[in-house]
Short mmCIF file of C-alpha atoms and ligand atoms in Angstrom, two decimals:
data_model
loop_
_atom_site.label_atom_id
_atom_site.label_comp_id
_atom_site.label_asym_id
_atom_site.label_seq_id
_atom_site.Cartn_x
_atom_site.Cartn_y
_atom_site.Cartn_z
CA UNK C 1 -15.83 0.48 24.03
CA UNK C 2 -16.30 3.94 22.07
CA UNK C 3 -12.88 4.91 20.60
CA UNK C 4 -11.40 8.03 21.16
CA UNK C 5 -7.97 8.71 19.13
CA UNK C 6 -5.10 9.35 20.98
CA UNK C 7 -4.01 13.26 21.59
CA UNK C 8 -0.53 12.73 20.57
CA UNK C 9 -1.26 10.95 17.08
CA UNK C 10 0.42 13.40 14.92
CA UNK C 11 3.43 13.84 17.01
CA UNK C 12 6.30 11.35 16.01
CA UNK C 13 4.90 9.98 12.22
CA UNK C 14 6.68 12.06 9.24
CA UNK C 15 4.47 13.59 6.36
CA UNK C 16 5.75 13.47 3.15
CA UNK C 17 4.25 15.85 0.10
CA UNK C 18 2.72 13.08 -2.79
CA UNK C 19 4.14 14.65 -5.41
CA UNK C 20 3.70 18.23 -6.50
CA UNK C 21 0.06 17.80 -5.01
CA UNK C 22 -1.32 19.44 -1.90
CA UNK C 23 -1.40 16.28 -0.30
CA UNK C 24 0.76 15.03 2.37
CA UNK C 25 0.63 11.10 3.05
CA UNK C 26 2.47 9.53 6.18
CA UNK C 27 5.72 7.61 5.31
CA UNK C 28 3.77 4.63 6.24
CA UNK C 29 0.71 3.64 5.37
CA UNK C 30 -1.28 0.55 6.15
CA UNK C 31 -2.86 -1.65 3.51
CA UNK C 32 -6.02 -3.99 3.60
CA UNK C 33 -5.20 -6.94 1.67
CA UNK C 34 -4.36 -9.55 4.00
CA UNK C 35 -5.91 -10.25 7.67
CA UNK C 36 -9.14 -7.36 7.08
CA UNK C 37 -11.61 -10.02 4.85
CA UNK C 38 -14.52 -11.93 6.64
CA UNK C 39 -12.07 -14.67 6.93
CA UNK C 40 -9.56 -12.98 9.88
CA UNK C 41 -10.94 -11.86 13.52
CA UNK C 42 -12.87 -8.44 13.45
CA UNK C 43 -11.25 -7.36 16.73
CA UNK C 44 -7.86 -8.20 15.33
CA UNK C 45 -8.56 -5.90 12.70
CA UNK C 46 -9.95 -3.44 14.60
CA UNK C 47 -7.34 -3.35 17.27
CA UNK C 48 -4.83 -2.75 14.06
CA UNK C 49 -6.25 -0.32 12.05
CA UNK C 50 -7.25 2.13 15.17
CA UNK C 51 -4.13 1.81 16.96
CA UNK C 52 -2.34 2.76 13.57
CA UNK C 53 -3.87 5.58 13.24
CA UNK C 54 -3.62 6.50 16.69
CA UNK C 55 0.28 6.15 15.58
CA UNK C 56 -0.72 8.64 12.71
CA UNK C 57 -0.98 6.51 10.08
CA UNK C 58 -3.99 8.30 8.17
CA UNK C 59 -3.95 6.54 5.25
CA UNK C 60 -5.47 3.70 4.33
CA UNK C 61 -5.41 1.63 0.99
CA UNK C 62 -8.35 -1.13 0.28
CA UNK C 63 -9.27 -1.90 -3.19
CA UNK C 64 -12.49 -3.80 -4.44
CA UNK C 65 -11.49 -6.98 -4.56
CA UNK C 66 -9.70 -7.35 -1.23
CA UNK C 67 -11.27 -9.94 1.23
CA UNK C 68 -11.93 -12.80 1.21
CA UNK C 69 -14.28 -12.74 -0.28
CA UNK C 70 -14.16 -10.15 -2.31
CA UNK C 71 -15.60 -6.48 -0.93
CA UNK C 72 -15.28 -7.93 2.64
CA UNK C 73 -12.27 -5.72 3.51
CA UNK C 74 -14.33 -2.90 2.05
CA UNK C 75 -17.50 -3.89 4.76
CA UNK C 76 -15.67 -4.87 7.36
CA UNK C 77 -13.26 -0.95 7.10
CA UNK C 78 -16.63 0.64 5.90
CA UNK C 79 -18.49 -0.99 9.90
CA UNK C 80 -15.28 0.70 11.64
CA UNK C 81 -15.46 4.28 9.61
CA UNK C 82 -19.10 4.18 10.97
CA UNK C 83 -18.78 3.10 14.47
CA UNK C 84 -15.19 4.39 15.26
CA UNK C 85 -13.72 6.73 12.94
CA UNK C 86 -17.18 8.92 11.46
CA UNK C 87 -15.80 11.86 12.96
CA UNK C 88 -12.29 11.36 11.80
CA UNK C 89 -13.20 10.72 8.06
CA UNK C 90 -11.49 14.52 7.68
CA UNK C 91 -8.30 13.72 9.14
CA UNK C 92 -8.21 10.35 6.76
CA UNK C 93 -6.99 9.34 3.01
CA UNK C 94 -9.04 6.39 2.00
CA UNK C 95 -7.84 4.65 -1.41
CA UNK C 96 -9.62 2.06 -2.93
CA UNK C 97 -9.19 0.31 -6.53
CA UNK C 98 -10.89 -1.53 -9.07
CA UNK C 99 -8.85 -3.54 -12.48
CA UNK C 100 -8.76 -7.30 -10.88
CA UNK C 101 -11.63 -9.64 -11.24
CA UNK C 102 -14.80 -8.61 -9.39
CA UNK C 103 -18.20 -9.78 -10.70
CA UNK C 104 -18.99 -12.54 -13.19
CA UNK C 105 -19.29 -11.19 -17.18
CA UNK C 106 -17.29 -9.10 -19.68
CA UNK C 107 -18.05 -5.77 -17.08
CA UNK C 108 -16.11 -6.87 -13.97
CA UNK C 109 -12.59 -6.58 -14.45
CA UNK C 110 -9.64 -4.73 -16.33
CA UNK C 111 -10.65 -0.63 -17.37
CA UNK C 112 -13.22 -0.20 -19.02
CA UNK C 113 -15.12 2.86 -18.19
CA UNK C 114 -18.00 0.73 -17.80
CA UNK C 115 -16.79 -1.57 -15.21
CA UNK C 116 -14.83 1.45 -13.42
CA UNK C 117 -17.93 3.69 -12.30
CA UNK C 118 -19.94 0.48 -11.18
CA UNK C 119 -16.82 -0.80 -8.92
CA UNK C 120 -16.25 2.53 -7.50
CA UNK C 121 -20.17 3.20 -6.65
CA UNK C 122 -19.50 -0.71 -5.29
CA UNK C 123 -17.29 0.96 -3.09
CA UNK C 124 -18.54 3.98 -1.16
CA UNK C 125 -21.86 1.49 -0.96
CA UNK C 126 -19.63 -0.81 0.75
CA UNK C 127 -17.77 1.57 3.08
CA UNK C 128 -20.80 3.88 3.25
CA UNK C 129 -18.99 7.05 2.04
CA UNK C 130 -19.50 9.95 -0.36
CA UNK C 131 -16.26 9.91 -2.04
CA UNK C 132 -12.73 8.02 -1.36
CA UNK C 133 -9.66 10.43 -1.55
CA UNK C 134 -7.35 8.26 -4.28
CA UNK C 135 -9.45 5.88 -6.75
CA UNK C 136 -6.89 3.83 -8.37
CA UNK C 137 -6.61 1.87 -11.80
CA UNK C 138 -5.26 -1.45 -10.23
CA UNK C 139 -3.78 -2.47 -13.44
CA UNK C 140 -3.35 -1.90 -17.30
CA UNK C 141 -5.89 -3.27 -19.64
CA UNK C 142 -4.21 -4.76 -22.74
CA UNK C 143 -7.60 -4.12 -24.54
CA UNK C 144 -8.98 -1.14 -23.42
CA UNK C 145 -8.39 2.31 -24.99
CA UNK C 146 -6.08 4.35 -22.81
CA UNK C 147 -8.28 6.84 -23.27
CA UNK C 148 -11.60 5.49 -22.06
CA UNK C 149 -10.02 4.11 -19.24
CA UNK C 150 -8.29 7.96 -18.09
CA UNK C 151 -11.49 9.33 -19.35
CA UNK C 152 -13.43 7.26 -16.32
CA UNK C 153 -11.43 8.49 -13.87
CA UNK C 154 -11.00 11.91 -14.42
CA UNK C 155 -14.76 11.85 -14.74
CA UNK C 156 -15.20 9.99 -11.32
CA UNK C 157 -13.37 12.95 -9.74
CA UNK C 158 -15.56 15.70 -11.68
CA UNK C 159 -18.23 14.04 -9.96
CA UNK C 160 -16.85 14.01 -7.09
CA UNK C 161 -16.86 10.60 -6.19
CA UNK C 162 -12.73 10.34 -5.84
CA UNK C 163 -10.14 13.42 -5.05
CA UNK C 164 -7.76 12.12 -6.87
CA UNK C 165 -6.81 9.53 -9.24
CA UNK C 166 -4.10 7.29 -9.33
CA UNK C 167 -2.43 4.05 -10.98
CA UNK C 168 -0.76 0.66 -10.36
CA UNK C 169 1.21 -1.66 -11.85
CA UNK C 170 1.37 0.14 -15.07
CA UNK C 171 5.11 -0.15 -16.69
CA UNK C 172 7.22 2.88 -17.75
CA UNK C 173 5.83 3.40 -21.01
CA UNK C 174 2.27 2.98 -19.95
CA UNK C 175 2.72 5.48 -16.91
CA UNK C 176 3.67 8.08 -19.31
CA UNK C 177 0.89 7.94 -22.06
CA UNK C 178 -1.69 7.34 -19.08
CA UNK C 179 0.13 10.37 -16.82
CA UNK C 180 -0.03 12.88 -20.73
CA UNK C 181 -3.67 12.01 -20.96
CA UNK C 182 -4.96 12.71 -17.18
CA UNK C 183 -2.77 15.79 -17.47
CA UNK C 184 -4.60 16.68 -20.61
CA UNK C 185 -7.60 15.82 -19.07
CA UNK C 186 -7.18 18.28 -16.39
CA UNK C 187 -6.92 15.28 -13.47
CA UNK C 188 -2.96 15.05 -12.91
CA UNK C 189 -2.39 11.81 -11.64
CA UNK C 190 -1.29 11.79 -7.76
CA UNK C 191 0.08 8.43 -7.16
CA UNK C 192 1.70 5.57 -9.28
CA UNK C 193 1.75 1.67 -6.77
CA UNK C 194 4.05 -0.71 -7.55
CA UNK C 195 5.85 -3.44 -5.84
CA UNK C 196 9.41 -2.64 -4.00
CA UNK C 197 11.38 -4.10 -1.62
CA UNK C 198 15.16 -4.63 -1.01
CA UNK C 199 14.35 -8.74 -2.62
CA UNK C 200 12.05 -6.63 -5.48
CA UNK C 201 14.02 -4.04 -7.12
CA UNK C 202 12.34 -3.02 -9.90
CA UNK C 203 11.46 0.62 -10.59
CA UNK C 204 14.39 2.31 -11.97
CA UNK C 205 12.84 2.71 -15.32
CA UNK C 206 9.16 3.90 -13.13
CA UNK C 207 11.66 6.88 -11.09
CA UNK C 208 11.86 9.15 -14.45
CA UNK C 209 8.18 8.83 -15.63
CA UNK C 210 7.03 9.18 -11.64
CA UNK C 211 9.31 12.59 -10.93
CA UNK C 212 8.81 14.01 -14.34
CA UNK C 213 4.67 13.70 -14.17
CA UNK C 214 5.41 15.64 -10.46
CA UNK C 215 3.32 12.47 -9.08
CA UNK C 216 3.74 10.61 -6.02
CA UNK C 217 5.19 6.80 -5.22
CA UNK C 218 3.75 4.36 -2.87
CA UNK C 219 5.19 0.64 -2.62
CA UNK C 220 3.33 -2.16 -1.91
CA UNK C 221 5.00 -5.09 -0.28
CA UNK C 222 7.71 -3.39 1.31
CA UNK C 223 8.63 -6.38 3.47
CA UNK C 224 8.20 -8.63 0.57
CA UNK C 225 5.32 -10.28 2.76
CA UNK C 226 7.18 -10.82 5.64
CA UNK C 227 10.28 -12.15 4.22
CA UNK C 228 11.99 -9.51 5.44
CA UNK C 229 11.60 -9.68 8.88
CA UNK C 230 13.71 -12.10 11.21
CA UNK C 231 10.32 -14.17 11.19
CA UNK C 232 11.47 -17.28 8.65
CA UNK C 233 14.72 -17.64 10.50
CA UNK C 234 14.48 -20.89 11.97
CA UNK C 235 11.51 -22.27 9.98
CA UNK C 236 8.23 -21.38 9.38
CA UNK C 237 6.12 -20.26 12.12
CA UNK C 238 2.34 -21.27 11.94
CA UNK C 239 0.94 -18.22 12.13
CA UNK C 240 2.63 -16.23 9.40
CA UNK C 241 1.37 -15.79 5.89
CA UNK C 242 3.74 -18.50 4.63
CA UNK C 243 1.98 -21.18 6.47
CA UNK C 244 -1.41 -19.88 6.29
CA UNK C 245 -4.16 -20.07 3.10
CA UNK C 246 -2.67 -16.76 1.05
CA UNK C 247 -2.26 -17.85 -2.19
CA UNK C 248 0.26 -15.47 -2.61
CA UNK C 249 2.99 -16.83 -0.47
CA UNK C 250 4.02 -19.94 0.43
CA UNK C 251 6.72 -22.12 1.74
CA UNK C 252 8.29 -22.47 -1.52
CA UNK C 253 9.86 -18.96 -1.10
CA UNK C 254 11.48 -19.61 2.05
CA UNK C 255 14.81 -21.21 0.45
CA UNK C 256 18.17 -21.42 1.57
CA UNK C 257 19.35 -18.86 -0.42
CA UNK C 258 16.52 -16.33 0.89
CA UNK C 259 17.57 -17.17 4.17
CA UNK C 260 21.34 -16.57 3.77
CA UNK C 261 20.37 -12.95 2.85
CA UNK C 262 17.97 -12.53 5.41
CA UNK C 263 20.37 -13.65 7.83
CA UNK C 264 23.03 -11.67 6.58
CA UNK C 265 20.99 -8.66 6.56
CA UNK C 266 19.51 -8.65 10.05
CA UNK C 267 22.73 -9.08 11.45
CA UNK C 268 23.63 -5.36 9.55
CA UNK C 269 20.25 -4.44 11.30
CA UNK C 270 20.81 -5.41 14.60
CA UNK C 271 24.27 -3.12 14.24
CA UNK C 272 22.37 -0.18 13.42
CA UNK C 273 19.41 -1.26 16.39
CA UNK C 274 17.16 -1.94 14.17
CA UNK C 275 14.82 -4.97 13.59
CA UNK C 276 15.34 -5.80 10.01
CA UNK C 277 11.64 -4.88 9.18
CA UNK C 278 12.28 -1.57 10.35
CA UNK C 279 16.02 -1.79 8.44
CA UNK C 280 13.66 -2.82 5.47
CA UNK C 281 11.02 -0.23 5.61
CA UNK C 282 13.32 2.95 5.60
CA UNK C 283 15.71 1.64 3.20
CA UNK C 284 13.06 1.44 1.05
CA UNK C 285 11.57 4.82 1.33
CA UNK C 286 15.11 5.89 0.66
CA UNK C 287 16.63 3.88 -1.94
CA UNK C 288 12.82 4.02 -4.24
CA UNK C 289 12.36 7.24 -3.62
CA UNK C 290 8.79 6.68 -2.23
CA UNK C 291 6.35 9.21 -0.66
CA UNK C 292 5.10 6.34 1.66
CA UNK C 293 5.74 2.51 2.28
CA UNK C 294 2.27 0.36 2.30
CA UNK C 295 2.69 -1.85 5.42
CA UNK C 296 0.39 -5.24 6.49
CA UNK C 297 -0.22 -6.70 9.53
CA UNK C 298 -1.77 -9.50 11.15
CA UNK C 299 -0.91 -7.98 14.71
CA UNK C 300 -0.72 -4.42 16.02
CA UNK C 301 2.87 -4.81 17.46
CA UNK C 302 4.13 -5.52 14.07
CA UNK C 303 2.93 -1.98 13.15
CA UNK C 304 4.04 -0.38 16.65
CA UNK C 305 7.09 -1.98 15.56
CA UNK C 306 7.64 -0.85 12.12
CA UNK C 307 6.59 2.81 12.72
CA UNK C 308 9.50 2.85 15.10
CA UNK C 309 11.72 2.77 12.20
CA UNK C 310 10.87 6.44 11.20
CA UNK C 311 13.63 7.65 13.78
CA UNK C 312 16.85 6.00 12.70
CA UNK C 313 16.52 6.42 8.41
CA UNK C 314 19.77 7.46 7.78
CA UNK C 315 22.31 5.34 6.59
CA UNK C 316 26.28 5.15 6.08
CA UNK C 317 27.71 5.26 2.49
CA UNK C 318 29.14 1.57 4.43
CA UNK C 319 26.06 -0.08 5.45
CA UNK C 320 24.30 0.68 2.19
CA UNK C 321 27.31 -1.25 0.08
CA UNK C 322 27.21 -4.34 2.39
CA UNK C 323 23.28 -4.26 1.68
CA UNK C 324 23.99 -3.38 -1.99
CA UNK C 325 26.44 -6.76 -2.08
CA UNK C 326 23.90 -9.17 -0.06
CA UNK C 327 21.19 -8.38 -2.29
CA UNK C 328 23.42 -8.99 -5.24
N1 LIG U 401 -1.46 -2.50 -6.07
C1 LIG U 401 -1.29 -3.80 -5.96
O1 LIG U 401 -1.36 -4.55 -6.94
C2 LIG U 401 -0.97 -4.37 -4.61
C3 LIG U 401 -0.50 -5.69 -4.49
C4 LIG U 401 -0.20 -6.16 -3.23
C5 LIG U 401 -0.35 -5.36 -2.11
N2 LIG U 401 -0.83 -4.09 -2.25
C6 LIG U 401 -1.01 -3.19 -1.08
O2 LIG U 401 0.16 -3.23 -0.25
C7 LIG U 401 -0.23 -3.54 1.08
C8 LIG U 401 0.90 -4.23 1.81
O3 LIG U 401 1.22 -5.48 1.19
P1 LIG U 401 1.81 -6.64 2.09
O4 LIG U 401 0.83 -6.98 3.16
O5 LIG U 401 2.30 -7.74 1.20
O6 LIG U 401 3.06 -5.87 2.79
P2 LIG U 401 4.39 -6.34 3.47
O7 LIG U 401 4.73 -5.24 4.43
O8 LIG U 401 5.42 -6.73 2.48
O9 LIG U 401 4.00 -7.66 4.29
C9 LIG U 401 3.16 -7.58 5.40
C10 LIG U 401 3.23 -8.87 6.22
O10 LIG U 401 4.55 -9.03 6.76
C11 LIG U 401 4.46 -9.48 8.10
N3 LIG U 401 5.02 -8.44 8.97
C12 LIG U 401 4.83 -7.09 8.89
N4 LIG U 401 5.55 -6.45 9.84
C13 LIG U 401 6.22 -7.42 10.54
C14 LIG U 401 7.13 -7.38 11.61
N5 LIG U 401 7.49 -6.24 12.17
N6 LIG U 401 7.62 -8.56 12.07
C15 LIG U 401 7.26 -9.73 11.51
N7 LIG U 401 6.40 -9.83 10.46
C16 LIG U 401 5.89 -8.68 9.98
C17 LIG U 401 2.98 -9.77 8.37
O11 LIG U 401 2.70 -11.08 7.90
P3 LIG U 401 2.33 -12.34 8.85
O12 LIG U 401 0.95 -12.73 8.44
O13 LIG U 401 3.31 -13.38 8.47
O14 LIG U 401 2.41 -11.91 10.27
C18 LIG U 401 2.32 -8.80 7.42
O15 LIG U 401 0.99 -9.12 7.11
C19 LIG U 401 -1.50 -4.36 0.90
O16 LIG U 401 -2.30 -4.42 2.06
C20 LIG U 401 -2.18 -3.59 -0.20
O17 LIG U 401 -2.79 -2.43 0.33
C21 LIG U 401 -1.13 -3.59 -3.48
#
């Protein structure tokens, strides 16, 4: 059935400024990297990324590599831009990256300038666009020159094949040599990813180096892959990425210990009526200082769900000490 987006899309999601840049992202944002690859149901995916941006969520982060295989996220987003969303590409922030493993040979990975103009022409070929609005560096390249590397992607947006540039997983240090050159360069850098969750707490030394370089923050796994949610509980449901072929999560995480916490912090959740995905997700916007939170999904109700967390984000000096001791 044709789609048409719902009237009231921009109504309840919040908007927050990335940065000192014109550009406002939603608190939440949906990422590609599980359930959008050849191997998970079209519909499913469909159904997920449609409905979340009929929730407002109007940005959405792929990168080259995400699948499987690799690039299939990239088709399978590229088949819904054309057949659902062409005449919404305006109202849209598409990011993609490029630093992990793509192709076979010395030219498919890391940041060289030669592998980063191929993978993002890779890209737009694979999602049939003209430009994407953030091109990111995925991660740092021991090898590579800074320079070359900053060099690419300033070019790329000269060209105007990306709006903006912006890096992930670089540490402190690397964030501010790479941030001096693009500023030099004339191509601020919008956006810095990194992982951050209430179980991953590890940007204090990123905060300084983000807010001094007036860029933005986006975290990726938020809900530390769904082990913050009440899903893991009781054991270890079959559909859920634990049990399922990610090689980035498996049952091994789900100890004892992780579930005391879990336990402990869903019942300070259910206090404040909140789901403790939804507890997770603002707490983190709050406590890392983020611009947006980069949700999955393998379902639409888990976003319908989690987006519902935008209207209770405060918390009391109280709550956030008996979270501060649990995750001790
Ligand atoms: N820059 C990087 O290096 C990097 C690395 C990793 C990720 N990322 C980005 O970050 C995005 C998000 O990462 P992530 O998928 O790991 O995020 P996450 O939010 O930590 O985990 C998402 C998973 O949690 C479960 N979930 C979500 N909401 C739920 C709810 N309300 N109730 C129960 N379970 C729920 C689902 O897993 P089930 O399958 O169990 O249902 C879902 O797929 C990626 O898509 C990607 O765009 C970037």
């Amino acid at each position: 059935m044709a789609y048409c987006a719902k009237e009231d899309r921009y109504e309840t999601m919040l908007y927050n400024r990335c940065g000192k840049s014109g550009l406002k992202l939603p608190a939440m944002s949906l990422g590609l990297w599980h359930n959008f690859g050849y191997g998970s149901s079209y519909e499913t995916a469909r159904e997920i990324i449609l409905g979340s941006f009929d929730m407002g969520i109007t940005h959405f982060d792929l990168a080259n590599n995400y699948g499987p295989p690799a690039g299939s996220a990239e088709e399978a987003f590229g088949k819904m831009l054309a057949n659902d969303l062409k005449s919404y590409r305006d109202e849209l922030v598409i990011s993609t990256k490029a630093g992990y493993d793509m192709w076979p040979g010395p030219y498919g990975n890391f940041g060289s300038k030669k592998y980063l103009v191929a993978s993002l022409d890779q890209s737009l070929k694979r999602m049939g666009l003209d430009y994407v609005d953030i091109y990111y560096h995925h991660r740092p390249d021991p090898e590579t020159p800074m320079w070359e590397t900053m060099d690419a992607l300033a070019g790329l947006v000269r060209q105007g094949k990306a709006l903006y540039v912006g890096l992930s997983n670089y540490n402190p240090a690397q964030l501010k040599e790479a941030a001096a050159l693009l500023k030099e360069m004339g191509v601020p850098c919008l956006i810095h990813q990194h992982r951050y969750s209430m179980l991953q707490q590890d940007n204090a030394a990123l905060i300084p180096v983000i807010e001094e370089a007036e860029m933005g923050s986006i975290a990726f796994c938020p809900l530390s892959q769904g082990l913050l949610t009440n899903k893991y509980l009781h054991g270890i449901p079959a559909d859920s990425r634990a049990a399922g072929k990610s090689v980035f999560l498996n049952e091994n995480a789900i100890t004892e210990d992780l579930v005391k916490k879990v336990s402990a912090l869903n019942e300070i959740a259910a206090e404040r009526g909140q789901s403790l995905a939804q507890m997770a997700l603002v707490w983190a916007l709050k406590a890392g200082r983020l611009t947006s939170v980069l949700l999955g999904a393998s379902r639409i109700s888990q976003v319908e769900e989690n987006v519902k967390a935008l209207s209770n984000r405060e918390f009391t000096e109280d709550e956030l000490k008996r979270i501060d001791e649990i995750l001790k």
